[in-house]
Tab-separated table of C-alpha atoms in Angstrom:
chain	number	residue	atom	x	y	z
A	191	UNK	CA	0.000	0.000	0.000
A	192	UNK	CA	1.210	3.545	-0.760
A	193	UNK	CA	1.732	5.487	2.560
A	194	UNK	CA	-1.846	6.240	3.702
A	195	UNK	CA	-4.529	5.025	2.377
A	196	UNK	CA	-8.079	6.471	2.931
A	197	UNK	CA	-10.359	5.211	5.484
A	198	UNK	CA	-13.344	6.038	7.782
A	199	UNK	CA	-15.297	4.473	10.651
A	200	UNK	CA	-18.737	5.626	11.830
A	201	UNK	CA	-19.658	7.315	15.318
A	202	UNK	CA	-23.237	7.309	16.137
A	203	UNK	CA	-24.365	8.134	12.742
A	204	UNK	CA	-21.747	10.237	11.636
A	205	UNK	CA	-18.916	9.051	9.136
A	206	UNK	CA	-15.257	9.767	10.187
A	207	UNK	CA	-13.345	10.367	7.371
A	208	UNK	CA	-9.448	9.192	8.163
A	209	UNK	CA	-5.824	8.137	6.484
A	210	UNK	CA	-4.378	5.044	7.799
A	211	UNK	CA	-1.122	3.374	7.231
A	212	UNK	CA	0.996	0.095	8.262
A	213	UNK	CA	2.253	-0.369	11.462
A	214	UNK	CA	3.780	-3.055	13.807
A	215	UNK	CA	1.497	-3.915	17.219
A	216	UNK	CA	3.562	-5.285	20.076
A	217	UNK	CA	1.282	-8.017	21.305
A	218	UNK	CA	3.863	-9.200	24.073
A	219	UNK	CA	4.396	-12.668	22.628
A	220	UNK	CA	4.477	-11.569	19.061
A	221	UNK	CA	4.301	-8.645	16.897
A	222	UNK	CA	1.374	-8.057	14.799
A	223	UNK	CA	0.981	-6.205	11.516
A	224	UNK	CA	-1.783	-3.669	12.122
A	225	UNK	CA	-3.166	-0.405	10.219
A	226	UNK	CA	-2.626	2.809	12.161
A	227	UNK	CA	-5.448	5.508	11.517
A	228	UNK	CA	-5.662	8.934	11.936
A	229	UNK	CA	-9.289	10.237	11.894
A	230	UNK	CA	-10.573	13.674	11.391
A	231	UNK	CA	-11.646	14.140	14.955
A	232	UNK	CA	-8.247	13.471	16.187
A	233	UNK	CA	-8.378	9.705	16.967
A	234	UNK	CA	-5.548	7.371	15.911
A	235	UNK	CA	-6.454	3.872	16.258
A	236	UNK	CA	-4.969	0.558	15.984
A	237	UNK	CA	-6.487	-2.846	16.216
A	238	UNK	CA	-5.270	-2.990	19.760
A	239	UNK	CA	-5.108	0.082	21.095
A	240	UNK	CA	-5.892	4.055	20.769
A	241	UNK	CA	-4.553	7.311	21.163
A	242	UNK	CA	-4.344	10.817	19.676
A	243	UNK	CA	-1.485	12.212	17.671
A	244	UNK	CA	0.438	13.222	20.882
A	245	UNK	CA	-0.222	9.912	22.788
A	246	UNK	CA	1.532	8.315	19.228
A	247	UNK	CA	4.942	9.280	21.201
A	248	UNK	CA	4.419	7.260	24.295
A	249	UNK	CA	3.279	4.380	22.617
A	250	UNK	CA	6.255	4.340	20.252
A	251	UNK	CA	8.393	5.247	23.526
A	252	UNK	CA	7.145	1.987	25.181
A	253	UNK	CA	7.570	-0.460	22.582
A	254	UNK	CA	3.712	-0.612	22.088
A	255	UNK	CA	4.187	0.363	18.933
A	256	UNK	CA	7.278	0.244	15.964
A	257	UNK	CA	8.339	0.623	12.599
A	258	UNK	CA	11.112	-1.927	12.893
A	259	UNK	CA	10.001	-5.450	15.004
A	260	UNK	CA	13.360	-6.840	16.499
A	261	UNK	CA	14.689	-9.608	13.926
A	262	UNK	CA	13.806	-13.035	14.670
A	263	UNK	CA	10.391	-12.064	16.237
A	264	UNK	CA	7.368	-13.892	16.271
A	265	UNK	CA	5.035	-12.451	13.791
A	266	UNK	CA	1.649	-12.646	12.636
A	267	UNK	CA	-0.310	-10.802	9.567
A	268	UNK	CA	-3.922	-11.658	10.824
A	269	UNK	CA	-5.844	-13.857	8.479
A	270	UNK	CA	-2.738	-14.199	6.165
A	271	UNK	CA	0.513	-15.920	7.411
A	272	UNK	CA	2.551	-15.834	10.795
A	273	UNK	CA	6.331	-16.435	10.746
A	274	UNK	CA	9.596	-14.703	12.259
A	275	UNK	CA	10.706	-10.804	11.465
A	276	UNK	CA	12.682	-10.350	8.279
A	277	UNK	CA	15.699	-8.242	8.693
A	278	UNK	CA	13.924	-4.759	7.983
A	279	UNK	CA	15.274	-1.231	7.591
A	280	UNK	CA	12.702	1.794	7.768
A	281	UNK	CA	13.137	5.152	6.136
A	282	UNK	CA	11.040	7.093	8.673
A	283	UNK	CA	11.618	7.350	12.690
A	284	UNK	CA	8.181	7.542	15.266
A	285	UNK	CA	8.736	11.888	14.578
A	286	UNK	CA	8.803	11.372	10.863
A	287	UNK	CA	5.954	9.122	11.114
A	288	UNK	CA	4.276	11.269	13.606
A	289	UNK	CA	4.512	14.442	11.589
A	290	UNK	CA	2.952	12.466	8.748
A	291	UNK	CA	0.267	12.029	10.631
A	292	UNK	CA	-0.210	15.232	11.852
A	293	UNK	CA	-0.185	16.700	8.006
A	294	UNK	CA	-3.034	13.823	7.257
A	295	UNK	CA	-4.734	15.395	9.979
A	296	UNK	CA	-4.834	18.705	8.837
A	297	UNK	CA	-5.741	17.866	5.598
A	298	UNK	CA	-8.845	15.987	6.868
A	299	UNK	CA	-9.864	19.123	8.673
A	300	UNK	CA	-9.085	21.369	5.168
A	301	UNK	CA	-6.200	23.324	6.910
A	302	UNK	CA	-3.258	23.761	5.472
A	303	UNK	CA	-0.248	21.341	6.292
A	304	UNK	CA	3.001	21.925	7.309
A	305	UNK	CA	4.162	21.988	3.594
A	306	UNK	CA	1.861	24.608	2.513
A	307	UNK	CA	2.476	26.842	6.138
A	308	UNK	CA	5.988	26.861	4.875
A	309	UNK	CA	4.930	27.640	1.247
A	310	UNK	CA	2.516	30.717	2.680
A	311	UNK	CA	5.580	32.116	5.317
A	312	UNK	CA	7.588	31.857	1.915
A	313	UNK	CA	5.538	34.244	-0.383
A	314	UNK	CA	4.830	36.757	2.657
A	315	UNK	CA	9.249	36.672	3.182
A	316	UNK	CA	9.306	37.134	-0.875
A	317	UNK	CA	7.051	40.075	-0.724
A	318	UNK	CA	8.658	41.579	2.864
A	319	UNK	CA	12.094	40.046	3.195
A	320	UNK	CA	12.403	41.372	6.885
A	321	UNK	CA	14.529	39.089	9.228
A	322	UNK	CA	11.270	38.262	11.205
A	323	UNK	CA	9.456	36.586	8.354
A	324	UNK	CA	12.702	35.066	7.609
A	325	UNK	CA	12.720	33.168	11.251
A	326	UNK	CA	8.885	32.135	10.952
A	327	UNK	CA	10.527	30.578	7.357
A	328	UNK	CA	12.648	29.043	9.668
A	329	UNK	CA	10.333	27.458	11.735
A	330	UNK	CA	8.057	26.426	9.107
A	331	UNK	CA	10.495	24.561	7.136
A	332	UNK	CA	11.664	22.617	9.974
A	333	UNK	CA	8.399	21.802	11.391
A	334	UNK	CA	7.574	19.985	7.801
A	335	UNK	CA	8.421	16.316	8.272
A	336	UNK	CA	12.486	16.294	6.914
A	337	UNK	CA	11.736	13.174	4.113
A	338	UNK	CA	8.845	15.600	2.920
A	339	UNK	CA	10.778	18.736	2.674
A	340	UNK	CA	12.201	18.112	-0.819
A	341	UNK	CA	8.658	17.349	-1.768
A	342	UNK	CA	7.020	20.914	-0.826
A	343	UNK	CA	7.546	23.448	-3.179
A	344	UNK	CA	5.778	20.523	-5.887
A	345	UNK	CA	9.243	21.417	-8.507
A	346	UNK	CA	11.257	18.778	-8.849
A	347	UNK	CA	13.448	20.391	-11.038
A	348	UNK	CA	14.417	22.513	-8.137
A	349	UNK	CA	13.208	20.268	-5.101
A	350	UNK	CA	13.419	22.270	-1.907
A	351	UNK	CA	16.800	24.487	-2.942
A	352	UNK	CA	15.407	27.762	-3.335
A	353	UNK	CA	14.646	27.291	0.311
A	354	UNK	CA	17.388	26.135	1.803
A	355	UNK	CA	19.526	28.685	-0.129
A	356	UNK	CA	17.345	31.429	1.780
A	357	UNK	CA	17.916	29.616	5.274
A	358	UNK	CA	21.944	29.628	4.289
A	359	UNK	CA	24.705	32.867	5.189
A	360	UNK	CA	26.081	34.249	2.493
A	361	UNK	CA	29.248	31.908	1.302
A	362	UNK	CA	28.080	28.601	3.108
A	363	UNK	CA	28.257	25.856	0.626
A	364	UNK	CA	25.291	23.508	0.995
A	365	UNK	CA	24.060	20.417	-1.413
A	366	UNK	CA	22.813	20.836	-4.553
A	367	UNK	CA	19.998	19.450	-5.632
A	368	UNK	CA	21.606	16.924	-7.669
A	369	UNK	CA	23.286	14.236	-5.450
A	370	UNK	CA	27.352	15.068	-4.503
A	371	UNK	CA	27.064	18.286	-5.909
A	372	UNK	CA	27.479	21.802	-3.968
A	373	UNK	CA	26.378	25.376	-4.168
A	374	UNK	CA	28.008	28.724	-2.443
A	375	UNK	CA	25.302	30.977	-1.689
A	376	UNK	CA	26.364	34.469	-2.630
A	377	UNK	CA	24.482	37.274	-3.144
A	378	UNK	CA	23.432	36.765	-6.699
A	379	UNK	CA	22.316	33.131	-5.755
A	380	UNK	CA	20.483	34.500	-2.968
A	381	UNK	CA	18.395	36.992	-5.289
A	382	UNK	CA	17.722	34.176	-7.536
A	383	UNK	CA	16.084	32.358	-4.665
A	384	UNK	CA	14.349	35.032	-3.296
A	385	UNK	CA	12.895	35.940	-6.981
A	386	UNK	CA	11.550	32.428	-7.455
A	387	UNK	CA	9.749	33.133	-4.560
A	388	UNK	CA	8.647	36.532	-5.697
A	389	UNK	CA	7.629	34.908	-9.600
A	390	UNK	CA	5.536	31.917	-7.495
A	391	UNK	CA	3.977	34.573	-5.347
A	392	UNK	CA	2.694	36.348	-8.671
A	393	UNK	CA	1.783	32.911	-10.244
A	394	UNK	CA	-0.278	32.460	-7.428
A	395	UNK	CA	-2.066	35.847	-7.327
A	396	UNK	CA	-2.666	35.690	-11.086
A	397	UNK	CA	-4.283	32.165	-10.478
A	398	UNK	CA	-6.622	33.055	-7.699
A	399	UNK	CA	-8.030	36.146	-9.207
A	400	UNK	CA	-8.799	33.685	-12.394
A	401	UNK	CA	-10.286	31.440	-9.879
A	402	UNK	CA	-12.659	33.966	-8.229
A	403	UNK	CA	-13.510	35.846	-10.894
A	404	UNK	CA	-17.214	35.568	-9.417
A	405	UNK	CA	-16.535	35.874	-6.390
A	406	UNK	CA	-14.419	34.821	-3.206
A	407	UNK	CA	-13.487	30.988	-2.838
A	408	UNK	CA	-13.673	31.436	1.243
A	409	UNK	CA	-15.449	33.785	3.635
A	410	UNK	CA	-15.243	34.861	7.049
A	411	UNK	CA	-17.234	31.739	9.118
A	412	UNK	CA	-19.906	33.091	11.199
A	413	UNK	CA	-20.788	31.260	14.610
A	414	UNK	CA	-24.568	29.988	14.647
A	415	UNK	CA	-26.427	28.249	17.007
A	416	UNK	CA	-25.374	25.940	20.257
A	417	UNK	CA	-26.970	28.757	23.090
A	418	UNK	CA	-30.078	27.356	25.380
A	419	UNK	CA	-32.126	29.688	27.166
A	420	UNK	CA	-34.322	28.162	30.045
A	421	UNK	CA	-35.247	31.191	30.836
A	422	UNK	CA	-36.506	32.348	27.759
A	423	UNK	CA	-35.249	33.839	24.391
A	424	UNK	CA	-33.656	36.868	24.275
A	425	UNK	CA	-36.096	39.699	22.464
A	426	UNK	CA	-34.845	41.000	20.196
A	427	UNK	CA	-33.494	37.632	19.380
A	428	UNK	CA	-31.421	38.175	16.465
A	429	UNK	CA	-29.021	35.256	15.041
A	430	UNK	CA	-31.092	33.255	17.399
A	431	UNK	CA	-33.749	32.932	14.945
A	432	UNK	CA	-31.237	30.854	12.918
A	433	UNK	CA	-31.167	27.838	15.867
A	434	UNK	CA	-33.739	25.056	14.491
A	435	UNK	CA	-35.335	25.143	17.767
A	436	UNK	CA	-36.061	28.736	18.364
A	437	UNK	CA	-40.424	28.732	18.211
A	438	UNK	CA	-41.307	29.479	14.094
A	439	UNK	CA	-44.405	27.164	12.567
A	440	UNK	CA	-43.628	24.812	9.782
A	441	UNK	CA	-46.052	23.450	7.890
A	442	UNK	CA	-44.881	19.541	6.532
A	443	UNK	CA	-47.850	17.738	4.691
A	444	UNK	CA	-50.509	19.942	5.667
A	445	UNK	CA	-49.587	19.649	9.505
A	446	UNK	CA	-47.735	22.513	11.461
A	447	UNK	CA	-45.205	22.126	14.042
A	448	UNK	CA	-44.014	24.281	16.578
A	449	UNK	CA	-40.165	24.539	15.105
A	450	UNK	CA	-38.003	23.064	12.646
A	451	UNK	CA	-36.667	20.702	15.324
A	452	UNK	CA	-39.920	19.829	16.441
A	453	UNK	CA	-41.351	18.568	12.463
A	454	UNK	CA	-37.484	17.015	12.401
A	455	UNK	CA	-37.575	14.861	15.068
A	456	UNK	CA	-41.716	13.650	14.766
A	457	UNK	CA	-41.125	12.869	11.022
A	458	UNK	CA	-38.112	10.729	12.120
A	459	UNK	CA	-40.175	8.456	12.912
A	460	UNK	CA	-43.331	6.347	11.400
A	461	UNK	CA	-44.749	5.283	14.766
A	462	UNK	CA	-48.113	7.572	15.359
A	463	UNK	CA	-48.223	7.813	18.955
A	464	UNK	CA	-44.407	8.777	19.378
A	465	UNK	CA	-45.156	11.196	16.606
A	466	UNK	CA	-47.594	13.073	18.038
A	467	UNK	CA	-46.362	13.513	21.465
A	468	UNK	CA	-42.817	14.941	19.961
A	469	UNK	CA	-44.752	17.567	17.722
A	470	UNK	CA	-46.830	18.257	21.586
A	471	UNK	CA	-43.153	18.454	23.197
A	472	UNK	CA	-43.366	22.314	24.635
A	473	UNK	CA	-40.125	23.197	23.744
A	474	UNK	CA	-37.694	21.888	20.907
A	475	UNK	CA	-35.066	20.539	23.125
A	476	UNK	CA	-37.855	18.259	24.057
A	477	UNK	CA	-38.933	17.047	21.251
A	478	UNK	CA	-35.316	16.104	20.638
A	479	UNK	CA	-35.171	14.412	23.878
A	480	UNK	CA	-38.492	12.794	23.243
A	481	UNK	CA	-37.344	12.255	19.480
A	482	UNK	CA	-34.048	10.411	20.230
A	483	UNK	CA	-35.785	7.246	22.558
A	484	UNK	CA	-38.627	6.855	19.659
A	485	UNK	CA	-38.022	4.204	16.801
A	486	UNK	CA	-36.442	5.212	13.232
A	487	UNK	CA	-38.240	5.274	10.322
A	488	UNK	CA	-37.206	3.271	7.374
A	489	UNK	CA	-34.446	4.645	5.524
A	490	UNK	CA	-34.366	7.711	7.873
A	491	UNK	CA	-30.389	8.773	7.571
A	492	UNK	CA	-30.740	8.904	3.714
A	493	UNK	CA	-33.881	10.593	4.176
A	494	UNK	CA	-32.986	13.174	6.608
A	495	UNK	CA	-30.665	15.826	4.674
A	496	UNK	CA	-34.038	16.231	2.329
A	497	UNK	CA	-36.125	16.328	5.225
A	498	UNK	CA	-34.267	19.372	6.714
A	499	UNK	CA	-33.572	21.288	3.552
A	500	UNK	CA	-37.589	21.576	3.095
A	501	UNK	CA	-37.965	22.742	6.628
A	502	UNK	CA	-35.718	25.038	6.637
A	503	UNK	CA	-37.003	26.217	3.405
A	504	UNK	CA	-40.828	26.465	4.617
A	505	UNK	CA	-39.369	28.195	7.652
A	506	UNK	CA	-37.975	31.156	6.007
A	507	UNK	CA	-40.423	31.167	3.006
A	508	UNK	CA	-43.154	31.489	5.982
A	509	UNK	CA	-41.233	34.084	8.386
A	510	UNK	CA	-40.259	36.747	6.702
A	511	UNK	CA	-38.577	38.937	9.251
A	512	UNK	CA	-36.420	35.500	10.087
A	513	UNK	CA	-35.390	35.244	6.371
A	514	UNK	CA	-34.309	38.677	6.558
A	515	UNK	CA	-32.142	37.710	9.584
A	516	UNK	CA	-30.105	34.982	7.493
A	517	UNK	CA	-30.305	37.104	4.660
A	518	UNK	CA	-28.440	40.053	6.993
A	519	UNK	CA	-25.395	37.428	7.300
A	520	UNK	CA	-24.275	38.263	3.897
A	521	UNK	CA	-22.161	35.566	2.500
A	522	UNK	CA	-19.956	34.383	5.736
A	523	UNK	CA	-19.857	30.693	6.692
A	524	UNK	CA	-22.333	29.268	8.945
A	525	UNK	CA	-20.456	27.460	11.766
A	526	UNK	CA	-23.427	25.608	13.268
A	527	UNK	CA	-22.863	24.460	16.652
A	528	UNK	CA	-25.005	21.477	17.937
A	529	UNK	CA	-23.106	19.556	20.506
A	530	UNK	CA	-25.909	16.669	20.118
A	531	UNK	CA	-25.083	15.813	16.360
A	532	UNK	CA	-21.302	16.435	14.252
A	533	UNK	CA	-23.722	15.476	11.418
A	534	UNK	CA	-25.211	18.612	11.923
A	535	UNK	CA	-22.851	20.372	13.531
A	536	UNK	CA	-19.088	22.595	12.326
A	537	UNK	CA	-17.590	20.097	14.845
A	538	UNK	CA	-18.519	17.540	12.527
A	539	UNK	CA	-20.350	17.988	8.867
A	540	UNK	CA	-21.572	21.012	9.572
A	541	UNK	CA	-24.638	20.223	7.297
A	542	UNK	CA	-27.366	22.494	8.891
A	543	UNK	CA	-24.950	25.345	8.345
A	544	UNK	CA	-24.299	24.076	4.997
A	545	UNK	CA	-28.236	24.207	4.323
A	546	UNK	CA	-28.571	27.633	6.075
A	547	UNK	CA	-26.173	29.048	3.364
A	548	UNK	CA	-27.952	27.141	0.662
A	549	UNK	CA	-31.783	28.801	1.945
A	550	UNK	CA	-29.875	32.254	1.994
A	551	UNK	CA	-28.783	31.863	-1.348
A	552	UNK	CA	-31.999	30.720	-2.681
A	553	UNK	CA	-33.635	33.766	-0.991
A	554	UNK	CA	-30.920	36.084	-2.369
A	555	UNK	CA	-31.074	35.101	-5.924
A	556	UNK	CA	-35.005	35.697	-6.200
């Protein structure tokens, strides 16, 4: 298998996207060939064990885990063979493997890795070339796993040189990209770096404004949702309105509801009597509670994205004062928070903020 491979494993009903790799499981009589995973939530997991990313470090520390079983081991590939360790050699060490892990796990999450951090501190030292930004270069190319670094700048022709060069004083000789070979950084060389940097950093501008030529890629994310108020909603309520429990009628099939959580959780189900005292519930967070001990209806998780887009659309299609509420968040990201659900939450899927944005834009383009 290549490095990592993709993988996922389900909590509740949500679907943990991950990366998992080969690794050796010290079972105490024998060693064990095991994937190690890395999921988007932070969990690393082995068939034996689990961890997070920093735990990774004691477990390596205390023989738990290894790259390199002692020669002449027991061993066992489950459901294949079982034999002895081979001599073997690895080309990464636990912190290599670690950081590879750690870049898998910011790629799961859509943040930039420690490749492209370096990359970014690179084009903001090529457009201010101040010995600050030249130390946070520093730090970024160092905290990119070292068999990656030569991998980072995606030029092969020129591997990671240019960088290096710009990390170098002035007539240190350091290798050359091509193996045995030198270079003296001078002056000249180290303009030469610093304007491949500079060309990239235009490259790059040229190719996001061609990119967003209708508009941005990102905006600013906007928090939404996860407050309770025993007491009472606030008046004026104003993002509020947004939470799929705050008190708006719904109309589903002819029948209203008190919220959107309250139609949600009754049509999750096909069983009359549970459905009627959730859509009674007096406030939403009872319905949910009432919602979550009543049976499924058939088919309900591939049912229930549909479910909530119409809601949400008869929601704001039926309060107008509420549409112009979501309307009022222009075009930022809608973190929901819903500590009951990552499927619906930004700690997981985020999909109710997802379908917020998609209602707003509906209402906008009319």
């Amino acid at each position: 298998m290549p490095d990592s491979t993709a993988t996922s494993r389900m909590a509740g009903d949500d679907v943990i996207q991950g990366r998992q790799r080969l690794i050796f499981v010290n079972r105490g009589d024998r060693y064990a060939l095991s994937t190690l995973g890395v999921f988007a939530d932070g969990a690393v997991l082995w068939r034996f064990g689990s961890t997070d990313v920093d735990g990774l470090r004691a477990a390596f520390a205390d023989g738990t885990l290894t790259l390199t079983p002692p020669e002449g081991a027991p061993l066992i590939i489950e459901g294949t063979a079982s034999g002895t360790v081979p001599a073997l050699e690895s080309w990464l060490t636990p912190e290599l493997l670690i950081g590879d892990l750690a870049d898998d796990l910011d790629d799961l999450n859509d943040r930039p890795d420690s490749s492209r951090r370096c990359w970014n501190a690179l084009l903001a030292y090529a457009a201010d070339p101040t010995a600050a930004n030249l130390e946070t270069v520093r730090g970024s190319y160092h905290a990119v796993p070292e068999h990656r670094r030569i991998y980072m700048l995606g030029d092969m022709d020129q591997n990671d040189v240019p960088v290096r060069i710009l990390l170098a004083e002035v007539g240190e000789t350091i290798p050359a990209r091509n193996e045995g070979s030198t270079l003296t950084v001078t002056p000249e060389v180290r303009e030469q770096a610093l304007d491949y940097f500079r060309r990239s950093r235009a490259a790059v501008a040229g190719s996001q404004a061609r990119r967003v030529a209708d508009g941005p890629e990102s905006t600013v994310a906007l928090a939404v949702g996860g407050h309770v108020y025993p007491n009472g909603w606030p008046d004026p309520a104003g993002l509020e309105v947004l939470q799929i429990d705050y008190p708006a009628t719904v109309v589903r099939d002819g029948r209203p509801y008190a919220s959107v959580m309250h139609a949600y959780w009754a049509l999750s189900t096909d069983d009359t009597g549970w459905h009627d005292r959730i859509a009674a519930a007096g406030r939403g967070l009872d319905a949910r509670k009432l919602g979550e001990e009543a049976p499924r209806r058939p088919g309900w998780p591939a049912a229930r994205l549909g479910v909530m887009t119409a809601l949400l659309r008869d929601k704001f299609e039926r309060h107008p004062a509420m549409a112009a509420t979501l309307l009022g968040t222009g075009d930022a990201q809608l973190s929901y928070s819903d500590w009951a659900s990552r499927y619906w939450s930004s700690s997981g899927a985020n999909w109710l903020g997802r379908l917020l944005e998609l209602v707003r834009s509906e209402l906008t383009a009319r």
